[in-house]
Coordinates of C-alpha atoms and ligand atoms in Angstrom, one line a residue:
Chain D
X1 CA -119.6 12.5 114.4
X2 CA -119.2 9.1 115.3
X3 CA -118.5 7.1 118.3
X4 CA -118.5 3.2 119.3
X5 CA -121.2 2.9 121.1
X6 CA -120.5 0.5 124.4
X7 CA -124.5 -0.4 125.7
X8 CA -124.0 -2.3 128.6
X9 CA -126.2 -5.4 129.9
X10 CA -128.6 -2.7 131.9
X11 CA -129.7 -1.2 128.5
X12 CA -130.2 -4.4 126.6
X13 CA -132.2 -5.4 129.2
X14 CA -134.9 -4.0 132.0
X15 CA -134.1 -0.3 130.4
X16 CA -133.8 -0.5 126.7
X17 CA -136.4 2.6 126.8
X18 CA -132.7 4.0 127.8
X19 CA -131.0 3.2 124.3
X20 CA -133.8 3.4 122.2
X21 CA -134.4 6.9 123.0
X22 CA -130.8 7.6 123.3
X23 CA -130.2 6.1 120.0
X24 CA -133.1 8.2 118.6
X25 CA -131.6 11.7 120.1
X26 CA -128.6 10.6 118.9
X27 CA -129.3 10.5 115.1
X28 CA -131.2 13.4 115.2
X29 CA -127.8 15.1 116.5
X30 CA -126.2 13.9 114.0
X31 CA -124.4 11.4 116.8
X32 CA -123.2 8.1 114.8
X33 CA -123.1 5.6 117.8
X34 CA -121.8 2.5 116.6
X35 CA -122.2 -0.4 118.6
X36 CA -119.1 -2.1 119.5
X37 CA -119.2 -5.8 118.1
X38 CA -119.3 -8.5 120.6
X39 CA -119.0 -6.3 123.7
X40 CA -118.7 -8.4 126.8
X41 CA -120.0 -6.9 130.5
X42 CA -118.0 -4.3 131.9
X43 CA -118.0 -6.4 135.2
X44 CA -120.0 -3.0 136.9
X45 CA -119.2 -3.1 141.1
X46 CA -120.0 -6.5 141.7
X47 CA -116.9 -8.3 139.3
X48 CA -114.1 -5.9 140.9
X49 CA -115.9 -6.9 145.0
X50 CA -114.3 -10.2 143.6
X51 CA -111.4 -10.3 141.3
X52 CA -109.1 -7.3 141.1
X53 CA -107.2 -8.2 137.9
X54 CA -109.8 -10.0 136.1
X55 CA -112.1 -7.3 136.3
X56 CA -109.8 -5.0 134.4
X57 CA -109.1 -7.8 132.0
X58 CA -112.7 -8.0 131.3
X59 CA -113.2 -4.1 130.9
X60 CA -110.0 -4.0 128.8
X61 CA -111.2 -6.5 125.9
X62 CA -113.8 -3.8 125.4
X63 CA -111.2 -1.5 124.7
X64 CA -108.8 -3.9 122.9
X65 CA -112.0 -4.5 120.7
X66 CA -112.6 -0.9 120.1
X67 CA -108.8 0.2 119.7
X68 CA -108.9 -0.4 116.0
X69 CA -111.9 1.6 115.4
X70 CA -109.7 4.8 116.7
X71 CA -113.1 6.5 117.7
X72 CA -113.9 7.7 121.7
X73 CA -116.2 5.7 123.4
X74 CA -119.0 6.7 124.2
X75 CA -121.3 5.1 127.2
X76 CA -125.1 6.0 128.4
X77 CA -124.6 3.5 131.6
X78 CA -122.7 5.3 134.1
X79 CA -122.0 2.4 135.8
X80 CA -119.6 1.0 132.6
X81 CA -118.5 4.5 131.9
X82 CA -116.6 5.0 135.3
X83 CA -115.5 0.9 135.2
X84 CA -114.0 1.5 131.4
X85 CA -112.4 4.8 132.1
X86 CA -111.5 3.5 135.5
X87 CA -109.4 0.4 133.9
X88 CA -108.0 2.9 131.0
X89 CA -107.0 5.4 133.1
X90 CA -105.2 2.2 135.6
X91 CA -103.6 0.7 132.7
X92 CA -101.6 3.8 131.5
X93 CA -101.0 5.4 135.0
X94 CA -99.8 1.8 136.2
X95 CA -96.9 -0.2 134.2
X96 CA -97.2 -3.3 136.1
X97 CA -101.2 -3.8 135.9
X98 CA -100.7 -2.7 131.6
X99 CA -98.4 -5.5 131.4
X100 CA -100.4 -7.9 133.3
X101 CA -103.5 -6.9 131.4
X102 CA -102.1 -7.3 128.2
X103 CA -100.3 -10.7 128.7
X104 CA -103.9 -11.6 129.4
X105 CA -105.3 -10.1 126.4
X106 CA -102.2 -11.8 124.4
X107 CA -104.2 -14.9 124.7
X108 CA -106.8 -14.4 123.0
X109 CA -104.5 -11.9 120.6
X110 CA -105.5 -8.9 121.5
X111 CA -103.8 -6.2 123.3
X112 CA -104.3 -2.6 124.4
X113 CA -102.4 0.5 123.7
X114 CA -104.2 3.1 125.8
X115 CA -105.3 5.5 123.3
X116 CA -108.9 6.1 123.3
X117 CA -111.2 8.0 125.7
X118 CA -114.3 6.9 127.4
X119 CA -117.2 9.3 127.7
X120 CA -120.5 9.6 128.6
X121 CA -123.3 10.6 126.1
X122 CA -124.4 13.5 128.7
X123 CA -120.5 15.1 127.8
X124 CA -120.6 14.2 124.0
X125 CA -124.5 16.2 123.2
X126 CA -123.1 18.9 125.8
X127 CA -119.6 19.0 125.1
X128 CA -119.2 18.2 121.1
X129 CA -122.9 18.8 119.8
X130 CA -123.3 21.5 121.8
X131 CA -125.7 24.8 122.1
X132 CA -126.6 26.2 118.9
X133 CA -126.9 22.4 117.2
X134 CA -129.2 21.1 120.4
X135 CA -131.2 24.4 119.8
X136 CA -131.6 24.0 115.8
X137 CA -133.3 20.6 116.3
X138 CA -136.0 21.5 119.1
X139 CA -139.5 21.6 117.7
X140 CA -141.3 21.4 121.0
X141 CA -139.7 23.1 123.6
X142 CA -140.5 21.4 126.9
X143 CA -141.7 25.5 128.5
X144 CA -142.9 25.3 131.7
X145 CA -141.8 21.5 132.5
X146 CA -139.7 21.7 135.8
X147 CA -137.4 18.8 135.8
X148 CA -135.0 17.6 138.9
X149 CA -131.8 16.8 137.4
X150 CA -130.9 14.0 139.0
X151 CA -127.1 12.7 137.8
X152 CA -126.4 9.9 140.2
X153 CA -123.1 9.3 141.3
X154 CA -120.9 7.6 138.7
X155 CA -121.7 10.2 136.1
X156 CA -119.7 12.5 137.7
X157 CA -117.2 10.9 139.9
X158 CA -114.8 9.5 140.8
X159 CA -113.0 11.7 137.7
X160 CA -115.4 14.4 137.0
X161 CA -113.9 14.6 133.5
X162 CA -116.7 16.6 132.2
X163 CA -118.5 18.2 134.9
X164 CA -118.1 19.0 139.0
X165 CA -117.8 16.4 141.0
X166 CA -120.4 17.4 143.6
X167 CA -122.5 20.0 142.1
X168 CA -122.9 19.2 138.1
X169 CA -124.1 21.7 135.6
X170 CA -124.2 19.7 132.0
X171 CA -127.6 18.4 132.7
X172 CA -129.3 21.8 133.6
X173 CA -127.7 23.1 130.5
X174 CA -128.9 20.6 127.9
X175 CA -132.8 21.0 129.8
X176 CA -132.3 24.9 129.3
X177 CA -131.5 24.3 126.0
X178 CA -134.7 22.0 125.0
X179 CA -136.9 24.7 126.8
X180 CA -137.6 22.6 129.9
X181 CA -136.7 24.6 133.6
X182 CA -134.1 22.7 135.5
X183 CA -135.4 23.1 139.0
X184 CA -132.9 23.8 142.1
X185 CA -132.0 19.7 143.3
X186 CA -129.2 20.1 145.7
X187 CA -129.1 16.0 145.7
X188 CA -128.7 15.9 142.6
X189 CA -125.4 13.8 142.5
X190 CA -125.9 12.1 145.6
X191 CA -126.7 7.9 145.5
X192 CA -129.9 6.0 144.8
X193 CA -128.8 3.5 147.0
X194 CA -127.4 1.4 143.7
X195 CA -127.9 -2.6 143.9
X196 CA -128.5 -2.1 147.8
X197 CA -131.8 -1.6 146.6
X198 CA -131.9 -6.1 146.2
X199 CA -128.9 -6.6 148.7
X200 CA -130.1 -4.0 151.8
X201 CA -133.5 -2.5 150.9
X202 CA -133.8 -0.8 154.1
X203 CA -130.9 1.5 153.4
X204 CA -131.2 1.6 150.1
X205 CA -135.3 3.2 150.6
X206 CA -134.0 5.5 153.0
X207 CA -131.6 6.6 150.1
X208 CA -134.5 6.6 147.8
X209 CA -137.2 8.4 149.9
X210 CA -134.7 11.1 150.6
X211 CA -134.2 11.8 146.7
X212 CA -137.9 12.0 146.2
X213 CA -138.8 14.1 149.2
X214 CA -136.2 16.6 147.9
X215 CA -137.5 16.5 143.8
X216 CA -141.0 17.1 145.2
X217 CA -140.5 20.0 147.4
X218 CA -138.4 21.1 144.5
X219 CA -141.7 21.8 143.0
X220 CA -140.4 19.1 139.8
X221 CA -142.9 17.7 137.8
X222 CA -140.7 14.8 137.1
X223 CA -136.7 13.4 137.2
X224 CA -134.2 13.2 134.7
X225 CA -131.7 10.6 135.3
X226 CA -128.4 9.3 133.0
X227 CA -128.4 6.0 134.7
X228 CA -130.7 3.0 134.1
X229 CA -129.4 2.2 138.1
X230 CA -131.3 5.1 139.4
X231 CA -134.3 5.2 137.2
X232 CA -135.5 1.7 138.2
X233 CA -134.6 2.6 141.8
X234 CA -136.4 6.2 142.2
X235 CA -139.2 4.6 139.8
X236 CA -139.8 0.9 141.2
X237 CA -139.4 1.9 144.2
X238 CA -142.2 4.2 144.7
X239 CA -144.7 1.9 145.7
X240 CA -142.5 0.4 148.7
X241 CA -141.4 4.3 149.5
X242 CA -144.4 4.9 150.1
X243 CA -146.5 2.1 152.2
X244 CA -143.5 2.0 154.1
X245 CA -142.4 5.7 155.2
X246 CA -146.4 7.0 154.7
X247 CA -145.8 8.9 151.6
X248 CA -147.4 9.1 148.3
X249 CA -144.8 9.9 146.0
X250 CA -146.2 9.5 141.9
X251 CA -142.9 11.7 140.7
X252 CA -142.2 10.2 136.9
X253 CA -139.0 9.3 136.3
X254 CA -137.5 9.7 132.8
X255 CA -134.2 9.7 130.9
X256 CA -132.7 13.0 129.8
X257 CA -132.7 11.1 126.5
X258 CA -136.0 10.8 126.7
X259 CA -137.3 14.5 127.0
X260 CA -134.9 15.3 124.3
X261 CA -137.2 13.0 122.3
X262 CA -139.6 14.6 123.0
X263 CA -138.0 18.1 122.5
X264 CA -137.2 17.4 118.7
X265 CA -140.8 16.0 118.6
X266 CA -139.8 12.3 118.1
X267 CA -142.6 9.3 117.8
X268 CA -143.7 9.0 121.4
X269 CA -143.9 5.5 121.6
X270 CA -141.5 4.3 119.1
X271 CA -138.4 6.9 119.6
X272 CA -139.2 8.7 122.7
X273 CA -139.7 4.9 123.9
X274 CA -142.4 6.3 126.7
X275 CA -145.2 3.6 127.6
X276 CA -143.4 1.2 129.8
X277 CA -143.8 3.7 132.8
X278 CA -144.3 2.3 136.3
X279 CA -145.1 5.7 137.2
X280 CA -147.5 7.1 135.0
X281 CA -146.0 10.3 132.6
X282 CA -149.0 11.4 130.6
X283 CA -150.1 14.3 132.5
X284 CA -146.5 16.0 131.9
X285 CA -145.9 14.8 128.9
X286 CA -149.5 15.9 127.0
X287 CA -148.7 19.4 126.8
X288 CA -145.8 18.6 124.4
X289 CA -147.2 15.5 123.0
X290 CA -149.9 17.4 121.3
X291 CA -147.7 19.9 119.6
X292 CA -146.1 16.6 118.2
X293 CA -149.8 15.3 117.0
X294 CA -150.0 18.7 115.3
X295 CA -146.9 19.2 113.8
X296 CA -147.5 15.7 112.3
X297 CA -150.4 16.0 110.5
Chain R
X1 CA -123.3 0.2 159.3
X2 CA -121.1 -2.2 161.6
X3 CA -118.1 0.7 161.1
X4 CA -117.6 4.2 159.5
X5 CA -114.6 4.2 156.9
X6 CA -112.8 6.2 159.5
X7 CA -113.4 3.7 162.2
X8 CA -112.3 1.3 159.8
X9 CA -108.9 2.4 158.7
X10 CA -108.2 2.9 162.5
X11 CA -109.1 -0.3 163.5
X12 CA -106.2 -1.5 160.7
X13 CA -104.0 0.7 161.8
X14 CA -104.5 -1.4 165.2
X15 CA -104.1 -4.5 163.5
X16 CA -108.0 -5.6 163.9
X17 CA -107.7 -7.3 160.6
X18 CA -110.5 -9.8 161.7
X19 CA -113.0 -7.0 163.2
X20 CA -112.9 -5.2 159.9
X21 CA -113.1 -8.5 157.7
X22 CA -116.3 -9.6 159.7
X23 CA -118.2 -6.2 159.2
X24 CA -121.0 -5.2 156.5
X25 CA -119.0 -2.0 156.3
X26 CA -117.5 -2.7 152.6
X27 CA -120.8 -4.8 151.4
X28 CA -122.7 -1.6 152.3
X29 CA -120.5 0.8 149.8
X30 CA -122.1 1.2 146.4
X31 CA -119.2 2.9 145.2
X32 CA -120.5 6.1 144.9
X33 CA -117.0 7.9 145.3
X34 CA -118.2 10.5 147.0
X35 CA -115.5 9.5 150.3
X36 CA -112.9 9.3 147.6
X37 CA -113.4 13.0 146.1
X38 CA -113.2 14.6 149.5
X39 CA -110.9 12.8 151.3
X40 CA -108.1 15.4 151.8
X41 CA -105.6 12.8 152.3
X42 CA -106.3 11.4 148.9
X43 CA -107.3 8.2 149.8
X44 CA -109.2 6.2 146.8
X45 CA -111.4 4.9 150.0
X46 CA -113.7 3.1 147.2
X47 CA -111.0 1.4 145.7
X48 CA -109.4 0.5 149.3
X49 CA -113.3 -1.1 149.8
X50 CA -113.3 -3.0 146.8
X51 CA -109.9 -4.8 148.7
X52 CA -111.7 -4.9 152.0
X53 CA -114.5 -7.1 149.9
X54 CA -111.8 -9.7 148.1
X55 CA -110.1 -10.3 151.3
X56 CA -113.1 -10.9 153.2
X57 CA -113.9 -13.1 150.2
X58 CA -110.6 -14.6 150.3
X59 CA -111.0 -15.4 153.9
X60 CA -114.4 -16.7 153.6
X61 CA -115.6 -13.9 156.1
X62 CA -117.9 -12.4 153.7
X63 CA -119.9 -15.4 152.4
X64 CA -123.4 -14.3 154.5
X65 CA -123.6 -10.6 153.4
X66 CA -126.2 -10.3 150.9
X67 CA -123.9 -7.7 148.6
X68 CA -121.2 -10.5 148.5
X69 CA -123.6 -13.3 147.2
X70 CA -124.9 -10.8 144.5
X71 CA -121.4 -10.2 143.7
X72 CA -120.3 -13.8 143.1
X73 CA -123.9 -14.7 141.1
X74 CA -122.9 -11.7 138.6
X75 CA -119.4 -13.0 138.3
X76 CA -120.7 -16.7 137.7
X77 CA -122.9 -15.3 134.9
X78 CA -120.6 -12.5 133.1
X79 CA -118.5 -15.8 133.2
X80 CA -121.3 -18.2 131.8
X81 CA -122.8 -15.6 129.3
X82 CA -120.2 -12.9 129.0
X83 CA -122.9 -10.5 129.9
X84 CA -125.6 -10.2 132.4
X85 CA -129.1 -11.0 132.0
X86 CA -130.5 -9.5 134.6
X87 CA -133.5 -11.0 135.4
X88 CA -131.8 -14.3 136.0
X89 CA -129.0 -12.3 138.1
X90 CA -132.3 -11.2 140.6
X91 CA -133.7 -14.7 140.5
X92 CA -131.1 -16.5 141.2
X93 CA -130.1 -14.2 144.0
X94 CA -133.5 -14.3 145.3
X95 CA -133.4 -18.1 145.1
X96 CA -129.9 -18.1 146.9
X97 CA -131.4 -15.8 149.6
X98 CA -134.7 -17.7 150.0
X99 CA -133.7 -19.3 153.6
X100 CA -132.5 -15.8 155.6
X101 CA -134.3 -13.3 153.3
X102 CA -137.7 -15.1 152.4
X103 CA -139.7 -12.0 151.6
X104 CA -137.0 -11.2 149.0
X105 CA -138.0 -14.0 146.6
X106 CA -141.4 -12.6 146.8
X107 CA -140.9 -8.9 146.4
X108 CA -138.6 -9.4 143.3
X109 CA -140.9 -11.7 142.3
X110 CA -143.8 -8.8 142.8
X111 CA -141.3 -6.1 140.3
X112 CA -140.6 -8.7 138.1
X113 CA -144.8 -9.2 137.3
X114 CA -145.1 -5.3 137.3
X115 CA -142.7 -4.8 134.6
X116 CA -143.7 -7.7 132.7
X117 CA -147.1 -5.8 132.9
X118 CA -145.1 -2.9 131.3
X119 CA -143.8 -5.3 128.8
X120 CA -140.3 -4.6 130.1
X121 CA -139.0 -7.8 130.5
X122 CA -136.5 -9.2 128.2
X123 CA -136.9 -12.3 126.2
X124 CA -133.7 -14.8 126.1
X125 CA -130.5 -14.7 127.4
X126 CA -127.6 -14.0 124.6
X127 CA -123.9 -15.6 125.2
X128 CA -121.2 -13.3 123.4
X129 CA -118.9 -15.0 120.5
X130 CA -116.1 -14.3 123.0
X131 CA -117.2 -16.5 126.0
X132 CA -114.9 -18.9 125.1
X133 CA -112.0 -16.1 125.3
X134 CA -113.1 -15.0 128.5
X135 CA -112.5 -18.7 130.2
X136 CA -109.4 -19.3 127.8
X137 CA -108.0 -15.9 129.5
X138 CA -109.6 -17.5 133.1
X139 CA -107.7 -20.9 132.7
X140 CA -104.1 -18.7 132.2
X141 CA -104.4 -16.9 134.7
X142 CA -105.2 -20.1 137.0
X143 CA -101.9 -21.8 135.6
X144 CA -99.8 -18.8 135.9
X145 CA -101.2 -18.1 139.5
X146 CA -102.1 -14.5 139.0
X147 CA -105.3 -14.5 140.6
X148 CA -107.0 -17.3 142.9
X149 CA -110.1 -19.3 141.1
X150 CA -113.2 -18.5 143.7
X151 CA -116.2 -19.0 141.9
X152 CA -117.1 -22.0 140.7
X153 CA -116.7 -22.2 136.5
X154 CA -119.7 -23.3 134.8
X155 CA -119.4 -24.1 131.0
X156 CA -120.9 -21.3 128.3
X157 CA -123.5 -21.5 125.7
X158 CA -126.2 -22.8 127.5
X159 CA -129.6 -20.5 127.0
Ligands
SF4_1 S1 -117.8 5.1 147.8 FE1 -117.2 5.9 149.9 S2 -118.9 7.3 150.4 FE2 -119.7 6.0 148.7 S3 -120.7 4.3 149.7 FE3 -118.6 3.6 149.3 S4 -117.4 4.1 151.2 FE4 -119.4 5.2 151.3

């Protein structure tokens, strides 16, 4: 199966233990994510609080670029998932903004025709891997890990092409599937606060400490998040969580990608990309990290 | 929150244009859609924020609200590098902030030294091969006055 893979800044940057583990699960799924060439930024929130047009200009030479391939595109950022499939689904529902676009893109000699689809990685292992191929790769099934699945926002809306808008199941699913026990997380697609976090920390901890008090009491040993947004929030933040609201919060935050690492008993630190932690994971991680140490000898 | 959304599509409604311009209402939305998947009117409420934020831009109302000076450092360096490096994006908002948010300098400054501990810092700064698209693109749109030019231009390929 193969895809062109769109990374995103976030990945190549503060959370490349995002692609490298998603990358890993990936190829073990027999998942071909091939990296679009020359990929500029999706432009995220902050390009479209400033420039309407430009902003879809910017996401649309992504999918001029990719156009030729003839392949969906597949994302692991939510954030450019919802700006790419926002400006594709614009530019055929809306004549005047597809003409604009592509006089723009005319420029520089491309243009866009509309036909691809975005999606997000969560969809594509769900959705076109699916049950019985997730199952056939698991060598260490994560039993008895209880893991908040945390989806964010943007992974779900505003389209909720793959999944409910407001109360998500593809996540559970894919943690059923890998052994690990999904625990009940009725915030589960509610916001991390996003870049309020630099911009208005005090509403943006509130948003946070809300999250964690609910995975705790949840009885999780640990989140799962799709978004490289929300794990640095719920992770980096702990520390400030706590001396400020009184708590002591240690919850580990990790990408789904990365328990599916360590599911199909991937190299910990290479594949599984697990050592850059600002909230320490070995104690939930050992359990399944020793079957690994067996299984490899 | 200055205003709710509700409060502020019913102060338009009563032509308080300025009162709605001048609030942190639309720097304070992350986009998190959730106002635009219940709103039984169908109202893309993000989308109608993201307008709220370029006028007040356009207007100059907007130029003290910490989300806003994010906003135009990202757009100054998707324009510079065709992506975003990140940790210049926090630095150079931090420096930007120093005078009303001081602390801020410092606590980014704090995360930045705990995940270089982590060794998750990034090395260099990469400029795409299509930079020089991007601002060819820019410059059209300038001479066919499709959009207005509000953030400074700064010339690519610098590391
Ligand atoms: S998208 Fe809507 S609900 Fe979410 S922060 Fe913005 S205005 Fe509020």
């Amino acid at each position: 199966m193969d895809y062109t893979y769109f990374p995103g800044c976030s990945v190549k940057g503060l959370n490349k233990s995002y692609e490298i583990s998603a990358l890993s699960a990936s190829k073990v799924l027999g998942v071909n994510l091939l990296e679009l060439n020359d990929w500029n930024c999706c432009g995220a929130t902050a390009y479209m609080s400033i420039y309407e047009l430009r902003a879809h200009i910017l996401a649309a030479r992504n999918l001029a670029l990719a156009e030729k391939y003839n392949r969906d595109i597949a994302t692991i950022c939510p954030a450019c998932y919802v700006v790419l499939d926002k400006t594709n689904r614009y530019i055929c529902e809306n004549k005047e903004l597809r003409e604009n676009v592509n006089a723009a893109l005319g420029e520089i000699n491309l243009k866009y025709y509309g036909s691809l689809k975005v999606r997000h990685l969560l969809d594509i292992i769900v959705n076109d891997v699916g049950e019985e191929a997730v199952k056939s790769k698991v060598t260490a099934p994560l039993k008895g890990l209880k893991v908040a699945p945390y989806y964010g926002c943007q992974t779900v809306r505003p389209f909720g092409a793959f999944d409910d808008k407001e109360n998500p199941q593809t996540m559970e699913q894919l943690l059923r599937w890998i052994g690990a026990e999904p625990v009940k997380f009725p915030l589960k697609a509610k916001c991390c606060g996003g870049m309020q976090r630099v911009t208005n920390e005090e509403a943006a901890l509130k948003l946070i400490e809300r999250l964690l008090k609910a995975a705790s009491r949840s009885g999780a040993d640990c989140i799962a998040t799709a978004c490289p947004l929300c794990q640095m929030n719920l992770e980096a933040s702990q520390d400030r969580v706590n001396s400020i609201f009184g708590t002591h919060y240690s919850m580990p935050t990790l990408y789904f990608t990365q328990l599916l690492g360590l599911a199909f008993g991937r190299p910990i630190e290479s594949e599984v990309a697990l050592g850059q932690e600002l909230v320490a994971v070995d104690k939930i991680i050992e359990p399944y990290k020793v079957s690994v140490i067996k299984r490899e000898r | 929150m200055d205003y709710t959304p509700r409060e502020i599509i019913a102060s338009l409604r009563a032509e308080m244009v300025d009162r709605v311009l001048k609030s942190n209402t639309m720097w304070l939305c992350t986009s998190c859609y959730l106002c635009t998947v219940r709103c039984p009117a169908g109202i893309k409420i993000t989308d109608f924020m993201y307008e709220l934020k370029r006028l007040a831009i356009e207007y100059g109302l907007g130029e003290h609200q910490g989300a806003a000076i994010l906003a135009k450092t990202f757009v100054e360096l998707v324009n510079k590098y065709g992506r975003i490096p990140e940790m210049k994006l926090m630095a150079t908002y931090g420096m930007k902030t120093s005078k009303t948010k001081p602390g801020k300098l410092l606590s980014q400054a704090m995360l930045g030294l705990k995940l270089f501990r982590r060794g998750r810092l990034p090395l260099g700064v990469e400029t795409i091969k299509g930079v020089e698209d991007l601002h060819k693109i820019d410059r059209w749109l300038v001479s066919k006055k499709m959009e207005p030019n509000l953030v400074e231009r700064s010339k690519g390929g610098e590391k």
